[in-house]
CSV table of C-alpha atoms and ligand atoms in Angstrom, one decimal:
chain,number,residue,atom,x,y,z
A,7,MET,CA,30.2,-26.0,2.4
A,8,THR,CA,33.5,-27.3,0.9
A,9,PRO,CA,33.9,-25.4,-2.5
A,10,PRO,CA,34.0,-27.5,-5.6
A,11,LYS,CA,37.1,-29.8,-6.4
A,12,PRO,CA,37.5,-32.1,-9.6
A,13,PRO,CA,37.0,-35.8,-8.8
A,14,ALA,CA,40.5,-37.4,-8.7
A,15,ARG,CA,41.1,-40.2,-11.2
A,16,GLU,CA,40.5,-44.0,-9.6
A,17,GLY,CA,43.2,-46.3,-9.8
A,18,ALA,CA,46.0,-47.0,-12.2
A,19,VAL,CA,45.0,-46.7,-16.1
A,20,SER,CA,46.9,-47.5,-19.4
A,21,LEU,CA,49.1,-44.6,-20.9
A,22,TRP,CA,46.5,-44.2,-23.6
A,23,ARG,CA,43.7,-43.6,-21.3
A,24,TYR,CA,46.0,-41.2,-19.5
A,25,ALA,CA,46.5,-39.4,-22.4
A,26,ARG,CA,43.0,-39.0,-23.3
A,27,LEU,CA,41.9,-38.2,-19.8
A,28,PHE,CA,44.7,-35.8,-19.9
A,29,ARG,CA,43.8,-33.8,-22.9
A,30,ALA,CA,39.8,-33.5,-21.8
A,31,ASP,CA,41.3,-32.0,-18.5
A,32,ILE,CA,44.4,-32.3,-16.6
A,33,LEU,CA,42.9,-31.9,-12.9
A,34,SER,CA,40.7,-34.8,-13.0
A,35,ALA,CA,43.0,-37.0,-14.9
A,36,GLN,CA,45.5,-37.2,-11.8
A,37,PRO,CA,45.2,-39.4,-8.9
A,38,ALA,CA,44.4,-38.4,-5.6
A,39,ARG,CA,47.5,-39.4,-4.1
A,40,LEU,CA,49.3,-36.1,-5.6
A,41,TYR,CA,47.2,-34.2,-2.4
A,42,ARG,CA,49.6,-36.1,-0.3
A,43,ALA,CA,52.7,-37.3,-1.9
A,44,TRP,CA,55.9,-35.3,-1.9
A,45,MET,CA,56.8,-36.4,-5.6
A,46,ALA,CA,55.3,-38.6,-8.3
A,47,GLU,CA,57.5,-39.9,-11.5
A,48,PHE,CA,55.7,-40.7,-14.7
A,49,ARG,CA,57.4,-42.6,-17.2
A,50,THR,CA,56.1,-42.7,-20.9
A,51,PRO,CA,57.5,-44.2,-23.9
A,52,PHE,CA,58.3,-40.4,-25.2
A,53,PHE,CA,59.4,-38.6,-21.9
A,54,ARG,CA,60.1,-39.0,-18.2
A,55,SER,CA,58.3,-36.6,-15.9
A,56,PHE,CA,58.4,-35.6,-12.2
A,57,LEU,CA,55.7,-34.0,-10.3
A,58,ILE,CA,57.0,-32.1,-7.4
A,59,ASN,CA,55.3,-30.9,-4.2
A,60,GLN,CA,57.9,-31.0,-1.5
A,61,PRO,CA,58.9,-27.3,-1.0
A,62,GLU,CA,62.7,-27.6,-1.1
A,63,LEU,CA,62.5,-29.3,-4.6
A,64,VAL,CA,60.1,-26.5,-5.6
A,65,LYS,CA,62.5,-23.9,-4.5
A,66,ARG,CA,65.5,-25.8,-6.2
A,67,VAL,CA,63.9,-25.8,-9.5
A,68,LEU,CA,62.5,-22.5,-9.6
A,69,LYS,CA,64.9,-20.2,-7.3
A,70,GLU,CA,68.3,-22.0,-6.5
A,71,ARG,CA,69.0,-23.8,-10.1
A,72,PRO,CA,66.6,-22.2,-12.5
A,73,GLY,CA,69.3,-22.2,-15.4
A,74,ALA,CA,69.0,-25.8,-15.2
A,75,PHE,CA,65.4,-26.1,-15.7
A,76,PRO,CA,64.1,-23.9,-18.2
A,77,LYS,CA,60.9,-23.9,-20.2
A,78,SER,CA,61.4,-26.5,-22.7
A,79,ALA,CA,61.6,-25.3,-26.4
A,80,ARG,CA,58.5,-27.6,-27.2
A,81,VAL,CA,56.4,-26.1,-24.8
A,82,GLY,CA,53.4,-23.8,-25.5
A,83,GLU,CA,54.0,-24.6,-29.3
A,84,GLY,CA,50.5,-24.3,-29.7
A,85,LEU,CA,50.7,-20.6,-28.6
A,86,ARG,CA,53.6,-19.7,-31.0
A,87,PRO,CA,50.9,-18.2,-33.6
A,88,LEU,CA,49.7,-16.1,-31.4
A,89,LEU,CA,52.6,-15.2,-29.1
A,90,GLY,CA,55.9,-15.4,-31.5
A,91,ASN,CA,58.8,-15.2,-29.0
A,92,SER,CA,57.3,-13.4,-26.3
A,93,VAL,CA,59.0,-13.5,-22.9
A,94,PHE,CA,56.7,-16.3,-21.6
A,95,LEU,CA,58.0,-18.7,-24.4
A,96,SER,CA,61.8,-17.4,-24.6
A,97,ASN,CA,64.7,-18.7,-22.6
A,98,GLY,CA,68.3,-17.8,-22.0
A,99,ALA,CA,69.9,-14.6,-23.3
A,100,THR,CA,66.7,-13.6,-25.0
A,101,TRP,CA,64.4,-13.8,-22.0
A,102,GLU,CA,66.7,-12.1,-19.7
A,103,ARG,CA,66.9,-9.1,-22.2
A,104,GLN,CA,63.2,-9.0,-22.5
A,105,ARG,CA,62.9,-8.9,-18.5
A,106,ARG,CA,65.2,-6.1,-18.1
A,107,ILE,CA,63.0,-4.3,-20.1
A,108,ILE,CA,59.5,-5.3,-19.2
A,109,ASP,CA,60.5,-5.3,-15.2
A,110,PRO,CA,60.6,-1.6,-14.5
A,111,ALA,CA,57.0,-1.1,-16.1
A,112,PHE,CA,55.6,-3.3,-13.1
A,113,GLU,CA,57.5,-2.3,-10.2
A,114,GLY,CA,55.9,-1.3,-7.2
A,115,GLY,CA,56.3,2.5,-7.6
A,116,ARG,CA,54.1,2.0,-11.0
A,117,LEU,CA,51.1,0.6,-9.7
A,118,ARG,CA,49.9,3.9,-8.1
A,119,VAL,CA,50.1,5.3,-11.7
A,120,GLN,CA,47.8,2.1,-13.4
A,121,PHE,CA,45.4,2.5,-10.6
A,122,PRO,CA,43.0,4.9,-11.6
A,123,ALA,CA,42.8,3.0,-15.1
A,124,MET,CA,41.6,0.2,-13.2
A,125,ARG,CA,39.5,1.7,-11.1
A,126,ASP,CA,37.9,3.0,-14.5
A,127,ALA,CA,37.4,-0.5,-15.4
A,128,ALA,CA,35.9,-1.7,-12.5
A,129,GLN,CA,33.3,1.0,-12.7
A,130,ALA,CA,32.6,0.3,-16.2
A,131,CYS,CA,32.2,-3.3,-15.2
A,132,VAL,CA,29.8,-2.3,-12.3
A,133,ALA,CA,27.8,-0.2,-14.9
A,134,ARG,CA,27.5,-3.0,-17.6
A,135,LEU,CA,26.3,-5.4,-14.8
A,136,GLU,CA,23.3,-3.2,-14.0
A,137,ALA,CA,21.7,-4.4,-17.2
A,138,VAL,CA,21.8,-8.3,-15.8
A,139,ALA,CA,21.1,-7.4,-12.2
A,140,GLY,CA,18.5,-9.9,-10.9
A,141,THR,CA,19.0,-12.3,-13.7
A,142,GLU,CA,21.1,-15.3,-13.5
A,143,VAL,CA,24.6,-14.4,-15.2
A,144,GLU,CA,27.7,-16.5,-16.2
A,145,ILE,CA,30.1,-14.6,-14.5
A,146,GLU,CA,33.4,-15.6,-16.3
A,147,ALA,CA,32.0,-13.7,-19.1
A,148,GLU,CA,31.7,-10.8,-17.3
A,149,THR,CA,35.2,-10.9,-15.6
A,150,SER,CA,36.8,-11.7,-18.8
A,151,HIS,CA,35.3,-8.6,-20.1
A,152,ALA,CA,36.5,-6.6,-17.1
A,153,ALA,CA,39.9,-8.0,-17.0
A,154,ALA,CA,40.7,-7.3,-20.7
A,155,ASP,CA,39.1,-3.6,-20.3
A,156,VAL,CA,41.9,-3.2,-17.6
A,157,ILE,CA,44.5,-4.5,-19.8
A,158,PHE,CA,43.8,-2.1,-22.6
A,159,ARG,CA,43.2,0.8,-20.2
A,160,THR,CA,46.7,0.3,-18.6
A,161,LEU,CA,48.5,-0.5,-21.7
A,162,PHE,CA,47.4,1.7,-24.1
A,163,SER,CA,45.0,4.1,-22.3
A,164,ILE,CA,42.2,3.0,-24.2
A,165,PRO,CA,38.8,1.2,-23.2
A,166,ILE,CA,37.6,-2.0,-24.4
A,167,GLU,CA,34.9,-0.2,-26.3
A,168,HIS,CA,37.6,1.1,-28.7
A,169,ALA,CA,37.5,-0.5,-32.1
A,170,GLN,CA,40.8,-2.1,-31.9
A,171,ALA,CA,40.7,-3.3,-28.1
A,172,GLY,CA,37.1,-4.8,-28.8
A,173,ALA,CA,38.4,-6.4,-32.3
A,174,VAL,CA,41.4,-8.2,-30.3
A,175,PHE,CA,38.8,-9.5,-27.6
A,176,ASP,CA,36.7,-10.6,-30.2
A,177,GLN,CA,39.3,-12.6,-32.3
A,178,PHE,CA,40.9,-13.9,-29.4
A,179,ARG,CA,37.7,-15.7,-28.4
A,180,VAL,CA,37.6,-17.0,-32.0
A,181,TYR,CA,41.3,-18.3,-31.7
A,182,GLN,CA,40.3,-19.8,-28.4
A,183,ARG,CA,37.3,-22.2,-30.1
A,184,ALA,CA,39.6,-22.8,-33.3
A,185,GLN,CA,42.7,-24.1,-31.3
A,186,PRO,CA,42.0,-27.1,-29.1
A,187,VAL,CA,45.5,-27.4,-28.4
A,188,LEU,CA,45.6,-23.9,-26.7
A,189,ASN,CA,44.6,-25.4,-23.3
A,190,LEU,CA,47.1,-26.6,-20.5
A,191,ALA,CA,47.7,-29.7,-22.4
A,192,ALA,CA,49.6,-27.5,-24.7
A,193,LEU,CA,52.1,-27.1,-22.1
A,194,LEU,CA,53.5,-30.8,-22.3
A,195,PRO,CA,55.8,-31.6,-25.0
A,196,VAL,CA,54.7,-33.3,-27.9
A,197,PRO,CA,57.4,-35.7,-29.3
A,198,ARG,CA,59.7,-34.0,-31.6
A,199,TRP,CA,58.8,-36.1,-34.5
A,200,MET,CA,55.1,-35.3,-34.4
A,201,PRO,CA,54.2,-32.4,-36.9
A,202,ARG,CA,52.7,-29.4,-35.4
A,203,TYR,CA,49.5,-28.9,-37.4
A,204,PHE,CA,47.6,-25.5,-36.7
A,205,PRO,CA,44.1,-25.2,-38.8
A,206,ARG,CA,43.9,-22.1,-41.5
A,207,ARG,CA,41.5,-20.4,-39.1
A,208,VAL,CA,43.8,-20.8,-36.1
A,209,ARG,CA,46.4,-19.0,-38.3
A,210,ARG,CA,44.1,-16.6,-39.3
A,211,ALA,CA,43.0,-15.5,-36.2
A,212,GLY,CA,46.6,-15.3,-35.0
A,213,ARG,CA,47.4,-13.1,-37.9
A,214,ALA,CA,44.6,-10.8,-37.4
A,215,ILE,CA,45.0,-10.4,-33.4
A,216,ARG,CA,48.7,-9.5,-34.3
A,217,GLY,CA,47.7,-7.3,-37.0
A,218,LEU,CA,45.4,-5.1,-34.7
A,219,ILE,CA,48.2,-5.2,-31.9
A,220,ARG,CA,50.7,-3.9,-34.6
A,221,THR,CA,48.4,-1.1,-35.6
A,222,LEU,CA,48.3,-0.1,-31.8
A,223,VAL,CA,52.0,-0.4,-31.4
A,224,GLU,CA,53.0,1.7,-34.5
A,225,GLU,CA,50.5,4.2,-33.5
A,226,ARG,CA,52.2,4.8,-30.3
A,227,LEU,CA,55.5,4.7,-31.8
A,228,ARG,CA,54.5,7.8,-33.5
A,229,ALA,CA,53.1,9.4,-30.5
A,230,ILE,CA,56.2,8.5,-28.8
A,231,GLU,CA,58.3,10.3,-31.4
A,232,ALA,CA,55.9,13.0,-31.3
A,233,GLY,CA,56.0,13.7,-27.7
A,234,VAL,CA,52.5,13.2,-26.8
A,235,ALA,CA,52.4,9.5,-25.8
A,236,PRO,CA,50.3,9.2,-22.5
A,237,ASP,CA,52.5,7.9,-19.6
A,238,ASP,CA,51.0,4.1,-19.4
A,239,LEU,CA,52.6,0.6,-19.7
A,240,ALA,CA,53.2,0.7,-23.3
A,241,THR,CA,54.9,4.0,-23.3
A,242,ARG,CA,57.3,3.0,-20.3
A,243,ILE,CA,58.0,-0.5,-22.1
A,244,MET,CA,58.7,1.0,-25.5
A,245,THR,CA,61.1,3.8,-24.1
A,246,THR,CA,62.6,1.5,-21.6
A,247,ARG,CA,66.2,1.0,-22.8
A,248,ASP,CA,67.9,-2.3,-21.7
A,249,PRO,CA,70.6,-1.4,-19.5
A,250,VAL,CA,73.0,-4.1,-20.8
A,251,SER,CA,72.7,-3.2,-24.9
A,252,GLY,CA,70.9,0.2,-24.7
A,253,GLU,CA,68.5,-1.4,-27.1
A,254,THR,CA,64.6,-0.7,-26.9
A,255,PHE,CA,62.3,-3.6,-28.3
A,256,ASP,CA,61.6,-3.4,-32.1
A,257,VAL,CA,57.7,-3.5,-32.9
A,258,GLU,CA,57.8,-7.3,-33.6
A,259,GLU,CA,59.2,-7.9,-30.4
A,260,MET,CA,56.5,-5.1,-28.6
A,261,VAL,CA,53.9,-7.0,-30.5
A,262,ASP,CA,55.0,-10.4,-29.1
A,263,GLN,CA,55.0,-8.6,-25.9
A,264,VAL,CA,51.6,-7.0,-25.9
A,265,ALA,CA,50.0,-10.4,-27.0
A,266,ILE,CA,51.6,-12.2,-24.0
A,267,PHE,CA,50.4,-9.4,-21.5
A,268,PHE,CA,47.0,-9.6,-23.1
A,269,LEU,CA,46.8,-13.4,-22.9
A,270,ALA,CA,48.6,-13.9,-19.4
A,271,GLY,CA,46.8,-10.7,-17.7
A,272,HIS,CA,43.0,-11.3,-19.0
A,273,GLU,CA,42.7,-15.1,-18.7
A,274,THR,CA,44.1,-15.3,-15.3
A,275,SER,CA,42.6,-12.3,-13.7
A,276,ALA,CA,39.1,-13.1,-15.2
A,277,SER,CA,39.2,-16.7,-13.8
A,278,ALA,CA,40.6,-15.6,-10.4
A,279,LEU,CA,37.9,-13.1,-9.9
A,280,ALA,CA,35.0,-15.3,-11.2
A,281,TRP,CA,36.2,-18.1,-8.6
A,282,THR,CA,36.4,-15.2,-6.2
A,283,LEU,CA,32.8,-14.3,-6.6
A,284,TYR,CA,31.2,-17.8,-6.6
A,285,LEU,CA,33.0,-18.5,-3.2
A,286,LEU,CA,31.6,-15.3,-1.6
A,287,ALA,CA,28.3,-16.3,-3.0
A,288,THR,CA,28.6,-19.4,-1.0
A,289,HIS,CA,30.0,-17.9,2.2
A,290,GLU,CA,27.5,-15.0,3.4
A,291,ASP,CA,29.3,-14.1,6.3
A,292,TRP,CA,32.8,-13.2,4.4
A,293,GLN,CA,30.7,-11.7,1.4
A,294,GLU,CA,29.1,-9.3,4.2
A,295,ALA,CA,32.5,-8.6,5.6
A,296,VAL,CA,33.9,-7.6,2.5
A,297,ALA,CA,30.9,-5.6,1.7
A,298,ALA,CA,31.7,-3.8,5.0
A,299,GLU,CA,35.1,-3.3,4.5
A,300,VAL,CA,34.5,-1.6,1.2
A,301,ALA,CA,31.6,0.5,1.8
A,302,SER,CA,33.8,2.7,4.0
A,303,ALA,CA,35.3,4.4,0.8
A,304,GLN,CA,33.2,6.2,-1.0
A,305,GLU,CA,35.3,6.8,-4.3
A,306,LEU,CA,38.1,4.1,-3.9
A,307,SER,CA,41.9,5.7,-3.7
A,308,PHE,CA,45.2,3.9,-3.9
A,309,ALA,CA,45.5,4.7,-0.5
A,310,ASP,CA,42.6,3.0,0.8
A,311,LEU,CA,43.9,-0.3,-0.8
A,312,SER,CA,46.2,-0.8,2.2
A,313,ARG,CA,43.4,-0.9,4.3
A,314,LEU,CA,41.2,-3.7,2.1
A,315,VAL,CA,42.8,-6.5,4.3
A,316,LEU,CA,39.9,-8.7,4.3
A,317,THR,CA,39.1,-8.0,0.7
A,318,ARG,CA,43.0,-8.8,0.1
A,319,ASP,CA,42.7,-11.9,2.0
A,320,VAL,CA,39.9,-13.3,0.4
A,321,PHE,CA,41.2,-12.8,-2.8
A,322,ARG,CA,44.5,-14.7,-1.8
A,323,GLU,CA,42.3,-17.7,-0.5
A,324,ALA,CA,40.7,-17.8,-3.9
A,325,LEU,CA,43.9,-18.0,-5.7
A,326,ARG,CA,45.1,-20.7,-3.2
A,327,LEU,CA,41.9,-22.8,-4.2
A,328,TYR,CA,41.6,-22.0,-7.6
A,329,PRO,CA,45.2,-21.0,-8.8
A,330,PRO,CA,44.5,-19.7,-12.8
A,331,VAL,CA,47.8,-21.3,-13.7
A,332,PRO,CA,47.3,-24.8,-12.0
A,333,MET,CA,50.7,-26.3,-13.6
A,334,MET,CA,53.7,-25.3,-15.0
A,335,VAL,CA,56.4,-27.4,-16.8
A,336,ARG,CA,59.9,-27.0,-17.1
A,337,GLU,CA,62.7,-29.4,-18.8
A,338,ALA,CA,66.1,-30.4,-17.0
A,339,VAL,CA,68.8,-29.5,-18.9
A,340,GLU,CA,71.4,-30.8,-16.3
A,341,ARG,CA,71.1,-34.1,-14.4
A,342,ASP,CA,69.8,-33.8,-11.0
A,343,VAL,CA,68.7,-36.1,-7.8
A,344,PHE,CA,65.5,-35.6,-6.4
A,345,ARG,CA,64.6,-37.6,-3.5
A,346,GLY,CA,67.3,-40.2,-4.0
A,347,ARG,CA,66.0,-40.5,-7.7
A,348,VAL,CA,68.0,-39.6,-10.8
A,349,VAL,CA,66.3,-36.8,-12.8
A,350,PRO,CA,67.8,-37.3,-16.4
A,351,VAL,CA,68.5,-34.8,-18.9
A,352,GLY,CA,65.3,-33.9,-20.8
A,353,ALA,CA,63.0,-34.9,-17.8
A,354,GLN,CA,60.1,-32.7,-17.6
A,355,ILE,CA,59.5,-31.1,-14.1
A,356,VAL,CA,56.0,-30.6,-13.3
A,357,LEU,CA,55.3,-27.8,-10.6
A,358,SER,CA,51.8,-27.9,-9.6
A,359,PRO,CA,50.3,-24.9,-7.6
A,360,TRP,CA,47.1,-27.0,-8.0
A,361,HIS,CA,48.1,-29.9,-5.8
A,362,LEU,CA,50.7,-27.6,-3.9
A,363,HIS,CA,48.0,-25.1,-2.3
A,364,ARG,CA,45.8,-28.3,-1.3
A,365,HIS,CA,48.4,-30.2,0.1
A,366,GLU,CA,47.1,-32.3,2.8
A,367,ARG,CA,50.7,-32.3,4.5
A,368,LEU,CA,51.4,-28.5,4.1
A,369,TRP,CA,48.0,-26.7,5.0
A,370,PRO,CA,45.4,-27.6,7.7
A,371,ASP,CA,42.1,-28.0,6.2
A,372,PRO,CA,43.1,-27.5,2.6
A,373,ASP,CA,39.9,-28.0,0.9
A,374,ALA,CA,38.1,-25.3,2.9
A,375,PHE,CA,37.8,-21.6,2.1
A,376,ASP,CA,39.1,-19.9,5.0
A,377,PRO,CA,40.3,-16.5,4.4
A,378,GLY,CA,41.2,-16.0,8.2
A,379,ARG,CA,44.0,-18.2,7.7
A,380,TRP,CA,46.1,-15.4,6.1
A,381,GLN,CA,46.3,-13.8,9.4
A,382,SER,CA,47.2,-16.9,11.5
A,383,GLU,CA,50.9,-18.2,12.3
A,384,ALA,CA,50.1,-21.5,10.4
A,385,GLY,CA,49.0,-19.8,7.3
A,386,ARG,CA,52.1,-17.4,7.0
A,387,LEU,CA,54.2,-20.3,7.2
A,388,ALA,CA,52.2,-22.2,4.7
A,389,GLN,CA,52.1,-19.1,2.5
A,390,ARG,CA,56.0,-18.9,2.5
A,391,GLU,CA,56.4,-22.8,1.7
A,392,ALA,CA,53.5,-23.7,-0.3
A,393,TYR,CA,51.8,-20.9,-2.2
A,394,MET,CA,53.0,-19.6,-5.6
A,395,PRO,CA,50.1,-18.7,-7.8
A,396,PHE,CA,52.5,-16.4,-9.5
A,397,SER,CA,55.2,-19.1,-9.5
A,398,ALA,CA,58.5,-17.7,-7.9
A,399,GLY,CA,62.1,-17.3,-8.4
A,400,PRO,CA,63.4,-15.3,-11.6
A,401,ARG,CA,60.5,-16.5,-13.9
A,402,VAL,CA,57.9,-15.2,-11.2
A,403,CYS,CA,54.9,-13.2,-12.8
A,404,PRO,CA,56.0,-9.7,-13.7
A,405,GLY,CA,52.2,-8.7,-13.1
A,406,ALA,CA,51.7,-10.2,-9.8
A,407,GLY,CA,51.7,-7.1,-8.0
A,408,PHE,CA,49.5,-5.6,-10.7
A,409,ALA,CA,47.0,-8.3,-10.5
A,410,MET,CA,46.5,-8.3,-6.7
A,411,ILE,CA,45.3,-4.7,-7.2
A,412,GLU,CA,43.4,-5.1,-10.1
A,413,GLY,CA,41.7,-8.2,-8.0
A,414,VAL,CA,40.9,-6.0,-5.1
A,415,VAL,CA,39.8,-2.9,-6.8
A,416,LEU,CA,37.5,-5.0,-9.0
A,417,LEU,CA,35.9,-7.0,-6.1
A,418,ALA,CA,35.8,-3.8,-3.8
A,419,GLU,CA,33.4,-1.9,-6.7
A,420,ILE,CA,31.5,-5.2,-7.5
A,421,LEU,CA,30.6,-5.7,-3.7
A,422,ARG,CA,30.0,-2.2,-3.1
A,423,ARG,CA,27.1,-2.3,-5.3
A,424,TYR,CA,25.7,-5.8,-5.5
A,425,ARG,CA,25.4,-8.8,-3.5
A,426,VAL,CA,26.0,-12.1,-5.4
A,427,GLU,CA,24.1,-15.4,-4.9
A,428,PRO,CA,24.5,-18.9,-6.2
A,429,VAL,CA,22.4,-20.4,-8.8
A,430,VAL,CA,20.6,-23.4,-7.3
A,431,GLY,CA,21.3,-26.6,-9.4
A,432,ARG,CA,24.5,-24.7,-10.9
A,433,VAL,CA,27.5,-25.7,-9.1
A,434,PRO,CA,30.8,-25.0,-10.9
A,435,GLU,CA,33.2,-27.9,-11.9
A,436,PRO,CA,36.8,-26.8,-11.8
A,437,VAL,CA,38.4,-28.1,-15.1
A,438,ALA,CA,41.9,-26.7,-16.4
A,439,HIS,CA,41.8,-24.8,-19.8
A,440,LEU,CA,44.2,-22.6,-20.2
A,441,THR,CA,43.6,-21.4,-16.8
A,442,VAL,CA,41.3,-23.0,-14.1
A,443,ARG,CA,37.7,-22.7,-15.5
A,444,SER,CA,34.3,-24.0,-15.0
A,445,ARG,CA,33.1,-26.8,-17.3
A,446,THR,CA,29.6,-25.1,-17.7
A,447,GLY,CA,30.7,-21.5,-16.6
A,448,ILE,CA,30.1,-19.9,-13.1
A,449,TRP,CA,26.5,-18.7,-12.6
A,450,LEU,CA,25.6,-16.4,-10.3
A,451,ARG,CA,22.4,-14.0,-9.4
A,452,LEU,CA,23.5,-10.2,-8.9
A,453,VAL,CA,21.0,-8.4,-6.6
A,454,GLN,CA,21.7,-4.5,-6.0
A,455,ARG,CA,22.4,-3.5,-2.6
A,456,ASP,CA,20.3,-0.8,-1.0
A,457,GLN,CA,22.9,2.2,-1.2
A,458,GLY,CA,21.3,3.5,1.9
A,459,ALA,CA,21.6,0.3,4.0
A,460,LEU,CA,25.0,-1.1,3.6
A,461,PRO,CA,25.8,-3.1,6.3
A,462,PRO,CA,27.9,-1.4,9.1
A,463,ARG,CA,31.6,-1.9,9.5
A,464,LEU,CA,31.6,-5.5,11.5
A,465,ALA,CA,32.9,-4.9,15.4
A,466,ALA,CA,34.3,-8.5,15.2
A,467,PRO,CA,37.7,-9.2,13.9
A,468,PRO,CA,38.2,-11.0,10.7
A,469,GLU,CA,39.4,-13.8,12.5
A,470,VAL,CA,36.2,-14.9,13.7
A,471,PHE,CA,34.9,-16.2,10.4
A,472,GLY,CA,38.1,-18.5,10.1
A,473,ALA,CA,37.6,-19.6,13.6
A,474,ARG,CA,37.4,-23.3,13.5
B,48,LIG,C1,45.6,-13.2,-10.8
B,48,LIG,C2,46.5,-13.1,-12.2
B,48,LIG,C3,47.8,-13.7,-12.7
B,48,LIG,C4,48.3,-15.1,-12.3
B,48,LIG,C5,47.6,-16.2,-11.3
B,48,LIG,C6,49.3,-15.0,-13.2
B,48,LIG,C7,50.5,-16.3,-12.8
B,48,LIG,C8,51.3,-16.1,-13.8
B,48,LIG,C9,52.1,-17.3,-13.3
B,48,LIG,C10,51.9,-18.7,-12.8
B,48,LIG,C11,53.2,-17.4,-14.5
B,48,LIG,C12,54.5,-18.4,-14.7
B,48,LIG,C13,54.3,-19.3,-15.8
B,48,LIG,C14,55.1,-20.1,-16.2
B,48,LIG,O1,56.5,-20.2,-15.3
B,48,LIG,O2,55.0,-21.2,-16.8
B,48,LIG,C15,53.0,-16.1,-15.0
B,48,LIG,C16,54.0,-15.7,-16.0
B,48,LIG,C17,53.7,-14.5,-16.7
B,48,LIG,N1,52.8,-13.5,-16.1
B,48,LIG,FE1,51.1,-13.5,-15.0
B,48,LIG,N2,49.6,-14.0,-13.9
B,48,LIG,C18,48.7,-13.3,-13.5
B,48,LIG,C19,48.5,-11.9,-14.2
B,48,LIG,C20,49.1,-11.3,-14.8
B,48,LIG,C21,49.2,-9.9,-15.4
B,48,LIG,C22,48.1,-8.9,-15.4
B,48,LIG,C23,50.1,-9.8,-16.7
B,48,LIG,C24,50.6,-8.5,-17.5
B,48,LIG,C25,49.8,-7.5,-17.7
B,48,LIG,C26,51.1,-11.1,-16.6
B,48,LIG,C27,51.8,-11.3,-17.4
B,48,LIG,C28,52.9,-12.6,-17.2
B,48,LIG,C29,54.0,-12.6,-18.0
B,48,LIG,C30,54.5,-11.7,-19.3
B,48,LIG,C31,54.7,-14.0,-17.7
B,48,LIG,C32,55.8,-14.4,-18.4
B,48,LIG,C33,57.1,-14.3,-17.7
B,48,LIG,C34,58.1,-15.1,-17.7
B,48,LIG,O3,58.2,-16.3,-18.3
B,48,LIG,O4,59.6,-14.6,-17.4
B,48,LIG,N3,50.4,-11.9,-15.6
B,48,LIG,N4,51.7,-15.5,-14.7
């Protein structure tokens, strides 16, 4: 079964029609040729943009000349009431300083410290699912809840049930409902002359979220000063001094960063997990193989993670087919030439993990769910050339290592306890909101696994499932 793919736009359309399609859903607004092209140029009266799929060009923009292609100052304006001047929106010296302070908290060695909080969140998720087992469940809502729980437990050592954490989660949903530009379309610039209008309830929800986060940050500051703060992400970030200036974040800057950790960290992981569970529900052989792999460890330890190779490959493959951040935009601040065409200053450069990951010239059988490809030579080559769910270069997602562990831990705990099944008549339709979601949710039925009758470890190597 080929996993769901949005329909491509048919033929050429007027700019006006394109704008309307684009606003409704970026993915289905695009023509099918982007799955084969190395580059496409769009000209509009307001800006010129280039979507690039050629690995050398992607490398040039993200890794070799990132200074020539920063995030546009107009990009993500719809997010400003919530994110302030967070690392996601900043550029230049401010961004460099913010990354110098944030990055050490996410480095590989810290993942071991964050692991128990992730496992606790995964076990809490499994317990919550008990109430809905046997019924039809909209799984995105559950994975959202679980991913938000992971963020609060790892950042502030509090579960999502904590009053402030729960209120941030609730207010965030209000913000999402009230702010229609809080979708991917917000990542393309509006003309400079167009005023940005935020409805009052959006500003109110943005203020409420920031107020709740500020309370948590101020409480933590007091705990740090009293020497009683737990060793979690918030303490790490708030006590790290910029090695260049010697400064730490002030309270407002920390609020900006917590807001983006919450947003970038829970929306993305929730999307990835929901799609992974759907893919497993529709590929029973892989689901049983993962269940067998995770059955061996009764209480998951950090050391077990390196053995969960299949689970990791399944998660990687889901991130390939449904990259939570399907497109990213940069602005040329220096002239360049791409494939013989002049890229003028001011041009928008669109990087599309969505198209790159399904590119017909870069991946064998690009639309198929085949976790076995990650153990093949062709898969490894394509991974180096054409796989970037977390972006690449200096602006790569700082949470990439964290998210890969979180995904595996949550999948392991859920699949150890439940079998997931698709719901007849409810095939999800991918659309790009802030992340890749399904238009009408992702519906699954969860069936408790009989703990005494877990499948034995499979004797066959995992590749058999990917063999074609
Ligand atoms: C499956 C999960 C995740 C995916 C697919 C993902 C993907 C991405 C991508 C593609 C970007 C680059 C966006 C751009 O350049 O426009 C990014 C940036 C970012 N991500 Fe993630 N992310 C995930 C999880 C997380 C987590 C768990 C955190 C933190 C707890 C996080 C924090 C950030 C931050 C702070 C940035 C901005 C970095 C910068 O601009 O310098 N992400 N993420």
